[in-house]
PDB file of C-alpha atoms and ligand atoms in Angstrom:
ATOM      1  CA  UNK J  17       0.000   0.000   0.000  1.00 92.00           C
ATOM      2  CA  UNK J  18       1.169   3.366  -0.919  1.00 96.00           C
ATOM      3  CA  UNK J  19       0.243   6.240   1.656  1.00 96.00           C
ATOM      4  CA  UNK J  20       0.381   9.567   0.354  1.00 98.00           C
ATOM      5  CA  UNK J  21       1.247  12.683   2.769  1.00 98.00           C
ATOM      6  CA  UNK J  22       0.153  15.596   3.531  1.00 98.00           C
ATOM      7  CA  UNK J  23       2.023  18.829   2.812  1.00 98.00           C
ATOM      8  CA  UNK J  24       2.068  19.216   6.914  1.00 98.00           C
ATOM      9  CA  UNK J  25       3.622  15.581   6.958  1.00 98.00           C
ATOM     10  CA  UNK J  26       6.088  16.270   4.603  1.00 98.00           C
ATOM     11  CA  UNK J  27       7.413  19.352   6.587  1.00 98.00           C
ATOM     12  CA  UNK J  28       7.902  16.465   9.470  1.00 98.00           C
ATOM     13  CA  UNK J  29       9.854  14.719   6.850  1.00 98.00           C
ATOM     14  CA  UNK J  30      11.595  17.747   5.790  1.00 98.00           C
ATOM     15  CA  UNK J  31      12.680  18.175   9.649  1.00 98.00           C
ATOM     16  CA  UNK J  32      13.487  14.793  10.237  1.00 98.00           C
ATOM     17  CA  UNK J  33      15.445  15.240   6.899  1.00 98.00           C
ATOM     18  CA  UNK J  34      17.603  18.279   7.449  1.00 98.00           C
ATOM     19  CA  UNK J  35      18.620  17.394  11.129  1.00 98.00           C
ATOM     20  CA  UNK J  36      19.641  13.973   9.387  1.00 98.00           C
ATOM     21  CA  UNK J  37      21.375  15.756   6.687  1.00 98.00           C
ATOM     22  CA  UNK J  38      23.055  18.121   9.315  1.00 98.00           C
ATOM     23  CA  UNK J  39      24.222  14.778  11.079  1.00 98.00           C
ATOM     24  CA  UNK J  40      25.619  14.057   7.598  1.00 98.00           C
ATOM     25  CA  UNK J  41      27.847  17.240   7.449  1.00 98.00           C
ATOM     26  CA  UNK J  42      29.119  16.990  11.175  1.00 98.00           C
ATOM     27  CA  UNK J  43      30.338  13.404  10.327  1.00 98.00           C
ATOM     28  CA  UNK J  44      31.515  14.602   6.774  1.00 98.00           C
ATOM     29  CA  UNK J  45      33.961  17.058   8.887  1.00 98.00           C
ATOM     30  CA  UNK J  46      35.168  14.713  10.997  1.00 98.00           C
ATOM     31  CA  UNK J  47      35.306  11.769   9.085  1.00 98.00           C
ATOM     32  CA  UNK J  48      39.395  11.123   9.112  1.00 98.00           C
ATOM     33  CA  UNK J  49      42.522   8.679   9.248  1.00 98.00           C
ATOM     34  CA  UNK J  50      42.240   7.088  13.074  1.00 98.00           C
ATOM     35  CA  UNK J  51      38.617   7.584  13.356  1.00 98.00           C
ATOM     36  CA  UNK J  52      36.580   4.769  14.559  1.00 98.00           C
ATOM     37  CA  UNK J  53      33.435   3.945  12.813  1.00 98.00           C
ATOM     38  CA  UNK J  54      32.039   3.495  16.144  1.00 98.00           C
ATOM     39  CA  UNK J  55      33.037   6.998  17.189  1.00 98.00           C
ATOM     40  CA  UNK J  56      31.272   8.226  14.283  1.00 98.00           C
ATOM     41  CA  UNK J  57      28.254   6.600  15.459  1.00 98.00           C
ATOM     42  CA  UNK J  58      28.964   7.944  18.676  1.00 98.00           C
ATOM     43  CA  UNK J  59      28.432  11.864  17.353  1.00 98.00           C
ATOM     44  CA  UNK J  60      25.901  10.978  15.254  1.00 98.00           C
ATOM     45  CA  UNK J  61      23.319   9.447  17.907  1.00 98.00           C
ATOM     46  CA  UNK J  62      24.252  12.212  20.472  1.00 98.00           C
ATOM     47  CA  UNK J  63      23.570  15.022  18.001  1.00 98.00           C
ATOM     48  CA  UNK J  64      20.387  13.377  16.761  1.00 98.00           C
ATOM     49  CA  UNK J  65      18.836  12.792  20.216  1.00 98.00           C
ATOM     50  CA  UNK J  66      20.574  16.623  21.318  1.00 98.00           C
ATOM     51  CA  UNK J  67      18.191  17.756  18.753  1.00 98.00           C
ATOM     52  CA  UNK J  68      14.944  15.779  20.157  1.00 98.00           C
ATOM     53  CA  UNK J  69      15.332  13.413  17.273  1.00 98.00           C
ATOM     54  CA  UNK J  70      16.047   9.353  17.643  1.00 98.00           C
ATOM     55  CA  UNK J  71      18.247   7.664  15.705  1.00 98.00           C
ATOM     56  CA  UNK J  72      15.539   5.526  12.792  1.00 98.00           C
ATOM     57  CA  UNK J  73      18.540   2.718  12.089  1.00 98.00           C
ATOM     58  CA  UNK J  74      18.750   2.070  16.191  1.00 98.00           C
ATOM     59  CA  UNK J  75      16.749  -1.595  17.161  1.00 97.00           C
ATOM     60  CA  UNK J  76      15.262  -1.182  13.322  1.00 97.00           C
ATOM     61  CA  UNK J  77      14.729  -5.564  12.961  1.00 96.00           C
ATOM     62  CA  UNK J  78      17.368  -5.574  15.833  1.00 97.00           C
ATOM     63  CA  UNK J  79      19.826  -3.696  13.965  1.00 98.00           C
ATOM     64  CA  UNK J  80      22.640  -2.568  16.698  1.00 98.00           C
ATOM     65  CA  UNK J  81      23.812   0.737  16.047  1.00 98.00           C
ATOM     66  CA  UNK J  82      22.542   4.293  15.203  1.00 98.00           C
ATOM     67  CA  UNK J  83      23.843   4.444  11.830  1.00 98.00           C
ATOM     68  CA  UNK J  84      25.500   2.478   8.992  1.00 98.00           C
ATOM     69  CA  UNK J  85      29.247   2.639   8.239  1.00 98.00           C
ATOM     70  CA  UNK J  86      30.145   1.053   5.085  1.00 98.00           C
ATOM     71  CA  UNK J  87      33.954   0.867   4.499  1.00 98.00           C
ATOM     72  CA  UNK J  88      35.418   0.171   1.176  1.00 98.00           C
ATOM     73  CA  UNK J  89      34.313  -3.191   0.266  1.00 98.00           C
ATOM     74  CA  UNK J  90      31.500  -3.015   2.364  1.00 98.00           C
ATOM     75  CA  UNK J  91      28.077  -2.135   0.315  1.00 98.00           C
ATOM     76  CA  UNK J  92      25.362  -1.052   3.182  1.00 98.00           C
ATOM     77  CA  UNK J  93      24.505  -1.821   6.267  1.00 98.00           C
ATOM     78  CA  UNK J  94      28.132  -1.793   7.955  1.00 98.00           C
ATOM     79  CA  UNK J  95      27.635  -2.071  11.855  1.00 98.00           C
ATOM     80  CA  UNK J  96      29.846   1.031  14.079  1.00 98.00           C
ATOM     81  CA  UNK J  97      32.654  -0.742  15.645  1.00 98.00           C
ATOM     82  CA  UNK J  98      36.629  -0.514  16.286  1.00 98.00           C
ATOM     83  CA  UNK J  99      37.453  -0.699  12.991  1.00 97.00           C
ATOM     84  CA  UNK J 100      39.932   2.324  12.442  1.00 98.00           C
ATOM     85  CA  UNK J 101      39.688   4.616   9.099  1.00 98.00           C
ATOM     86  CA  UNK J 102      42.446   4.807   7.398  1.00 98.00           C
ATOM     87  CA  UNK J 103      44.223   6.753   4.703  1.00 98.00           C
ATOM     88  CA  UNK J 104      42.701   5.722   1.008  1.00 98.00           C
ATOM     89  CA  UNK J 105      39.138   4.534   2.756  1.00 98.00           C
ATOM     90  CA  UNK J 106      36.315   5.226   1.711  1.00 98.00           C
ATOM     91  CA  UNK J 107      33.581   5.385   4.132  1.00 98.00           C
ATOM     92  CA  UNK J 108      29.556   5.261   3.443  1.00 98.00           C
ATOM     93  CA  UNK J 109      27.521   6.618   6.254  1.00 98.00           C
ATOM     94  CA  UNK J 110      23.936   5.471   6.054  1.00 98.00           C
ATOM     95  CA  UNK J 111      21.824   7.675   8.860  1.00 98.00           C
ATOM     96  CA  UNK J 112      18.010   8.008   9.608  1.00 98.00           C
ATOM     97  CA  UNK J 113      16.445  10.701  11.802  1.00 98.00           C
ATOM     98  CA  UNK J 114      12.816  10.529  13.050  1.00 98.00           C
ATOM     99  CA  UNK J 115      11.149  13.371  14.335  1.00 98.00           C
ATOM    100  CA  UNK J 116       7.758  14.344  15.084  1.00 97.00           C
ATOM    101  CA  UNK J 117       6.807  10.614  14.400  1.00 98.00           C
ATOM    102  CA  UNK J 118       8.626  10.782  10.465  1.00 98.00           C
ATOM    103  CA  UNK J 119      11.472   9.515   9.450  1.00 98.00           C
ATOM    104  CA  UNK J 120      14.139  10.964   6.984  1.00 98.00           C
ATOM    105  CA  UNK J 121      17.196   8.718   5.271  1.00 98.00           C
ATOM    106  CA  UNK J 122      20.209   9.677   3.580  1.00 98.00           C
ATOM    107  CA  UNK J 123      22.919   8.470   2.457  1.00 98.00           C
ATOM    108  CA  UNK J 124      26.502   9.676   1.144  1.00 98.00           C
ATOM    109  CA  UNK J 125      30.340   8.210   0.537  1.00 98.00           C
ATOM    110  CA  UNK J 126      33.172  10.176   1.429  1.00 98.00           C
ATOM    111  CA  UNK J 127      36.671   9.407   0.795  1.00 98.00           C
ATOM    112  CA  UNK J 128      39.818   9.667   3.002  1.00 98.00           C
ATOM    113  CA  UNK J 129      42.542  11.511   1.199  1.00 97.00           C
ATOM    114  CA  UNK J 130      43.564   9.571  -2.218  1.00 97.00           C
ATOM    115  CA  UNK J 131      41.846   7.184  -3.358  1.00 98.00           C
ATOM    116  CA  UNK J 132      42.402   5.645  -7.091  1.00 98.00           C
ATOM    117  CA  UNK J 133      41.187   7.679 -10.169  1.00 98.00           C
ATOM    118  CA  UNK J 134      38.665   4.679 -10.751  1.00 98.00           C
ATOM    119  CA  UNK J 135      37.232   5.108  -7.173  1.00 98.00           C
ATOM    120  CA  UNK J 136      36.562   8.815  -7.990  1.00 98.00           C
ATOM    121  CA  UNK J 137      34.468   8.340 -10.727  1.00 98.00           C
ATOM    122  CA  UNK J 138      32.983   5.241  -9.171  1.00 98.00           C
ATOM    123  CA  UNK J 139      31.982   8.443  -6.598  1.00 98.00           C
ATOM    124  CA  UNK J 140      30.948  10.896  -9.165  1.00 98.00           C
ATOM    125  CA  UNK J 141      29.048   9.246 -10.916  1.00 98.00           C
ATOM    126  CA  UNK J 142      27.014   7.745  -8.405  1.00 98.00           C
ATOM    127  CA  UNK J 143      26.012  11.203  -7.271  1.00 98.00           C
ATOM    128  CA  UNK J 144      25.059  12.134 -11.162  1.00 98.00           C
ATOM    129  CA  UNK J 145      23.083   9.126 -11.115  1.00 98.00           C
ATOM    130  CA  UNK J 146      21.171   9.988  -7.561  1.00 98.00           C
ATOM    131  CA  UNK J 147      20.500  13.690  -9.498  1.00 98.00           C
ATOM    132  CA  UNK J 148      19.082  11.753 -12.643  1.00 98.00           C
ATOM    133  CA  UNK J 149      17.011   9.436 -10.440  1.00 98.00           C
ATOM    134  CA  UNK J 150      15.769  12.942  -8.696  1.00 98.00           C
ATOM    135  CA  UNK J 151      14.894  14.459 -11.668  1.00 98.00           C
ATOM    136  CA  UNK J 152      12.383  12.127 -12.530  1.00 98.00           C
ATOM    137  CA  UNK J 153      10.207  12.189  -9.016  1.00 98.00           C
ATOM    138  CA  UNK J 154       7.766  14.621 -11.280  1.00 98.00           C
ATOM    139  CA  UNK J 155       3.847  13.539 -10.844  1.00 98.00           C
ATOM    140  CA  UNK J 156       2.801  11.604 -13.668  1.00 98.00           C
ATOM    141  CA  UNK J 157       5.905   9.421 -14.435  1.00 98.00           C
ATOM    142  CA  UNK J 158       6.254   5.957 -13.247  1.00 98.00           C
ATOM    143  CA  UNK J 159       8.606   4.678 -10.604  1.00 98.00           C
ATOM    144  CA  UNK J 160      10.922   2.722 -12.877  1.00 98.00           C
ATOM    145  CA  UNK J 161      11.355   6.373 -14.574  1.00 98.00           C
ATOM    146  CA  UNK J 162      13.667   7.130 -11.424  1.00 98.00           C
ATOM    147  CA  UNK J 163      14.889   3.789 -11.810  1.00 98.00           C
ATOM    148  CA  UNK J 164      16.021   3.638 -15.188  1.00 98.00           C
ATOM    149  CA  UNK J 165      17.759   7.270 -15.031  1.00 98.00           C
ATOM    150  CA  UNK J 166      20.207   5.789 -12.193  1.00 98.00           C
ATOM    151  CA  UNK J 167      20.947   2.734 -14.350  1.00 98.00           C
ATOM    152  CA  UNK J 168      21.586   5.230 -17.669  1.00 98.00           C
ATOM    153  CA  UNK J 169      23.989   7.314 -15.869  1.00 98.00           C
ATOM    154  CA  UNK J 170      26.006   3.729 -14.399  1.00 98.00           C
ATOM    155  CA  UNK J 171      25.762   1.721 -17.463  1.00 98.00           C
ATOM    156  CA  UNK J 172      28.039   3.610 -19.527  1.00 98.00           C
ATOM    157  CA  UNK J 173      30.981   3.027 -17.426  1.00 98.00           C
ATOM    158  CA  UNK J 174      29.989  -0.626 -16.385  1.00 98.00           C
ATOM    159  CA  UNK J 175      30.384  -0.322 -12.944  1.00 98.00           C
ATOM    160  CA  UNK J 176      27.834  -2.916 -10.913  1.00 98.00           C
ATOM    161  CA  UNK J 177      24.498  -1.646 -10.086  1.00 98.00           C
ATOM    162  CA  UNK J 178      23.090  -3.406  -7.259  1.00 98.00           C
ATOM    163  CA  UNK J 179      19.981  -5.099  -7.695  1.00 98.00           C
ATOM    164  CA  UNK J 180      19.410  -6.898  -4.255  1.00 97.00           C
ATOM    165  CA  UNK J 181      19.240  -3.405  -2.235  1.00 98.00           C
ATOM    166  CA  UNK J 182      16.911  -1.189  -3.598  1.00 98.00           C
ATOM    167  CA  UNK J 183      14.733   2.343  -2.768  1.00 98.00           C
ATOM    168  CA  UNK J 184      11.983   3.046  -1.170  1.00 98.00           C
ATOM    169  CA  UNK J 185       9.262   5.004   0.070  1.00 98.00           C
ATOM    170  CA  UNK J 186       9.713   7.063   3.827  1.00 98.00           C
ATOM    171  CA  UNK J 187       7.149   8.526   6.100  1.00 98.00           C
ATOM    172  CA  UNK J 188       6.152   6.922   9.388  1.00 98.00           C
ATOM    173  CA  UNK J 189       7.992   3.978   8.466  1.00 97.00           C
ATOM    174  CA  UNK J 190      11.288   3.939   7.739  1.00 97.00           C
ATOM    175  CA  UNK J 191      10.265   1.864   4.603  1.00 97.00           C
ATOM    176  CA  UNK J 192       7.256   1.834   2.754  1.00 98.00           C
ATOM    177  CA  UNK J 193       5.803   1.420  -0.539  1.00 97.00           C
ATOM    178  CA  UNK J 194       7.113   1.195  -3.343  1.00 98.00           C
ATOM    179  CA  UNK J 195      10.328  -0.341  -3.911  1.00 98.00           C
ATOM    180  CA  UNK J 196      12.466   1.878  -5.838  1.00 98.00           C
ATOM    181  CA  UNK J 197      15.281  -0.491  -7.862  1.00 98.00           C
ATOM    182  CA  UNK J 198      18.393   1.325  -9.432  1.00 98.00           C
ATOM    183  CA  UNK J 199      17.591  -0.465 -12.898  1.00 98.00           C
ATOM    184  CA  UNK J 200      14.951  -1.127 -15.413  1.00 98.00           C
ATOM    185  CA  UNK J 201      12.960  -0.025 -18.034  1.00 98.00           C
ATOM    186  CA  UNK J 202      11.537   3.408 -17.633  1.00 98.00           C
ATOM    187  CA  UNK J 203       7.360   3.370 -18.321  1.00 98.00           C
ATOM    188  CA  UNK J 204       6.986   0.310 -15.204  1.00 97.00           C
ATOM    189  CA  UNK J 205       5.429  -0.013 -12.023  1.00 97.00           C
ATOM    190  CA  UNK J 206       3.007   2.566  -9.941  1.00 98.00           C
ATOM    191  CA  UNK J 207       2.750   6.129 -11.339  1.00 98.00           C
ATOM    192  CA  UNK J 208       4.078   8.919  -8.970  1.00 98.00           C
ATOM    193  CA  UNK J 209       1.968  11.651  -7.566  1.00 98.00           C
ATOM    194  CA  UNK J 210       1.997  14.342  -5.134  1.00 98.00           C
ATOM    195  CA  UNK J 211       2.294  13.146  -1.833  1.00 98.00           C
ATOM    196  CA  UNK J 212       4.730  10.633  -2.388  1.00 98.00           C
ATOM    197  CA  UNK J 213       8.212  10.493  -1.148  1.00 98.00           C
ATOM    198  CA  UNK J 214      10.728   8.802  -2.033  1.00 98.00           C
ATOM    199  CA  UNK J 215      14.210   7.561  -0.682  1.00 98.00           C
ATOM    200  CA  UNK J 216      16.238   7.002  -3.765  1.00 98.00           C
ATOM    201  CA  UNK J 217      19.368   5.282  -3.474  1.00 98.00           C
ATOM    202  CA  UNK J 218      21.960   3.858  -6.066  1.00 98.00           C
ATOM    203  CA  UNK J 219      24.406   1.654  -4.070  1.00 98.00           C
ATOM    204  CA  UNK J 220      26.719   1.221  -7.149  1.00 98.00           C
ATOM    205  CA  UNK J 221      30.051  -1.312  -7.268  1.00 98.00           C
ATOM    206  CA  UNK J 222      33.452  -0.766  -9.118  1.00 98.00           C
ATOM    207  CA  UNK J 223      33.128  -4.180  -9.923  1.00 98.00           C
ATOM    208  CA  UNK J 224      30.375  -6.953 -10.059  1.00 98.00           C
ATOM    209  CA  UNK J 225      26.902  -6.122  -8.852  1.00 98.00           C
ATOM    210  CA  UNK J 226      26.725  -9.606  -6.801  1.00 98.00           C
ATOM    211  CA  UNK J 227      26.815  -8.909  -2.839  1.00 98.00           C
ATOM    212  CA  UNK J 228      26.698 -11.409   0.179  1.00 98.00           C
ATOM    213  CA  UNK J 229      26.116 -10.802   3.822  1.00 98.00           C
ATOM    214  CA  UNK J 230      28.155 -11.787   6.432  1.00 98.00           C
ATOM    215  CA  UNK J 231      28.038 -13.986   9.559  1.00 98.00           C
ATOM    216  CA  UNK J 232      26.839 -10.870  11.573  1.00 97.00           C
ATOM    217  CA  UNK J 233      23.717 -10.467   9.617  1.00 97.00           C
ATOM    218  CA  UNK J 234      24.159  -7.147   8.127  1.00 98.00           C
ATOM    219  CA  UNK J 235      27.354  -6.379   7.164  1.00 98.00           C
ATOM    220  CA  UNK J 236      27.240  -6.043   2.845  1.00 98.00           C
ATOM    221  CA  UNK J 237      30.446  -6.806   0.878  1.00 98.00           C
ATOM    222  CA  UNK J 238      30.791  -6.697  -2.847  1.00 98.00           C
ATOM    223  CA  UNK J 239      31.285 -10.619  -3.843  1.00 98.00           C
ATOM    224  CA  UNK J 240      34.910  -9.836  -5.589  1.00 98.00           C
ATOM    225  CA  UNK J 241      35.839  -7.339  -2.609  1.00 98.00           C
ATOM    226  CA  UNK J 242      35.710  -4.086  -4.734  1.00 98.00           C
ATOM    227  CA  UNK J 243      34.577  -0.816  -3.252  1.00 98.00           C
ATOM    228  CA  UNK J 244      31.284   0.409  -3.624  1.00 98.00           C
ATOM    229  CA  UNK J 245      29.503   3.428  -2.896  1.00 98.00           C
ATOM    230  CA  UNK J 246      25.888   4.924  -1.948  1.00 98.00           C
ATOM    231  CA  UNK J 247      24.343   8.187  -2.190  1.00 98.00           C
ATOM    232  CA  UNK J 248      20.880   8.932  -1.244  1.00 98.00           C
ATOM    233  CA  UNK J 249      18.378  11.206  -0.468  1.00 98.00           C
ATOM    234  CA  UNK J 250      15.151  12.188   0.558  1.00 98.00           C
ATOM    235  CA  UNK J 251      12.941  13.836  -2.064  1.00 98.00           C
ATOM    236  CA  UNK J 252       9.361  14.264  -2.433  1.00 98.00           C
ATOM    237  CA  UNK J 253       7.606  13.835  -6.009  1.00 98.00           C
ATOM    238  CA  UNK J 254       6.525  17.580  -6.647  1.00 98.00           C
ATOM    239  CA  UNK J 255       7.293  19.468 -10.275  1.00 98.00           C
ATOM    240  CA  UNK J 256      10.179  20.274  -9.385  1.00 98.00           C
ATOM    241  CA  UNK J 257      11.160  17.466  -6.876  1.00 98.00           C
ATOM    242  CA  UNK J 258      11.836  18.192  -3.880  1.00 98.00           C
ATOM    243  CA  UNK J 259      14.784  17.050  -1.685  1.00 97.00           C
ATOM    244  CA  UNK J 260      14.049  16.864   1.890  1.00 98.00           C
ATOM    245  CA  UNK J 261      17.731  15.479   3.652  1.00 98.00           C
ATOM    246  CA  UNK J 262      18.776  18.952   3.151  1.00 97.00           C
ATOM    247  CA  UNK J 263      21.058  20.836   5.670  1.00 96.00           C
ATOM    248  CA  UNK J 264      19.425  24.271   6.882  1.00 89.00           C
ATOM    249  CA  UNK J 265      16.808  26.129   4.461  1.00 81.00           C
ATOM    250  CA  UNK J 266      16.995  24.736   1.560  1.00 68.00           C
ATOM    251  CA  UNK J 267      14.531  23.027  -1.117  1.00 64.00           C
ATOM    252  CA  UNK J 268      12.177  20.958   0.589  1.00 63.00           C
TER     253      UNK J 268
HETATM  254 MG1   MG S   4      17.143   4.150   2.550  1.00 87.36          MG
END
């Protein structure tokens, strides 16, 4: 079932969104060589609850932590822990803020001074495919519209577009209806309208596109131990879209 919001529900998701996002920038500051990834989890939870907020990833199906940290090789889902950053990481963050009863969920991938040319792009282009993905949250296309304009902007470079993690819709539940792949044909599945919003959220691999989990559960890796990255926002359908996980004033 699709539930459609309110505009005054959306502003909920807009709050949750930007103190999420704002959680984003902290950690994007102090993301560094000889960090932990459990510190990072550390800053994010207190700033989240600091601001009233709690932490949407914390207990979600018994998941441990307040956030994701994906490292490297790791795709999503990356449980806060001693691992140390380290020069040449790079480091997904995965965070969810719920206030006022909504929830908002972003993602982005930062990396720790150099990382290989191929890495960069791997980055870049993930973020041009997120915008692409964006641009088609209009009312009156369909979902795979979003879907196919991540998969247009990865193809091109053949980089692995991962098909058993997908998008999906946010509001009182950190995920709801629809699903929202990063590939298909455009023209498929339920047409958007105003109302709906929308995590979208290519999680795209330098290498294959097959994942596995490990032992713990949760943890993500790319099957031939490539990097991969994620990017992700917020954003409800509107002409323009609308991004929500936005720090301070902005859009939404
Ligand atoms: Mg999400």
């Amino acid at each position: 079932m699709i539930v459609l919001k309110s505009e005054a529900e959306i502003q909920k998701i807009r709050a949750a969104g930007k103190l999420a996002a704002e959680v984003g920038e902290m950690l994007k500051q102090r993301i560094a060589a000889g960090v932990t990834t459990a510190d990072l989890d550390r800053w994010a939870d207190a700033m989240i609850r600091d601001a009233g907020g709690y932490p949407s990833f914390k207990g979600y199906r018994g998941f441990p932590a307040s956030i994701c940290t994906s490292v490297n090789e790791v795709v999503v889902h990356g449980i806060p822990g001693p691992r140390v950053i380290r020069e040449g990481d790079i480091v997904s963050v995965d965070l969810g803020a719920r206030l006022m009863g909504y929830h908002g969920d972003t993602a982005f991938t930062v990396a720790v001074g150099e990382v290989p040319e191929e890495v960069r792009l791997l980055m870049e282009v993930t973020q041009r495919a997120l915008e692409r993905g964006i641009a088609q949250a209009v009312p009156g296309h369909r979902v795979s519209d979003i879907s196919h304009a991540v998969e247009a902007e990865v193809a091109p470079h053949g980089f692995g577009i991962v098909r058993d993690f997908v998008g999906h819709a946010v509001g009182r539940s950190l995920h709801e209806e629809p699903q929202v792949p990063n590939y298909g044909e455009p023209g498929q599945g339920p047409r958007l309208r105003r109302g709906m919003v929308l995590a979208i959220e290519p999680m795209i691999n330098l290498g294959t596109e097959s994942v596995r989990v490990l032992k713990d559960g949760w943890t993500v890796v790319t099957l031939d131990g490539k990097p991969s990255v994620h990017f992700e926002h917020t954003v409800a359908v509107d002409d323009p879209p609308r991004r929500l996980t936005v720090p301070g004033d902005g859009d939404g």
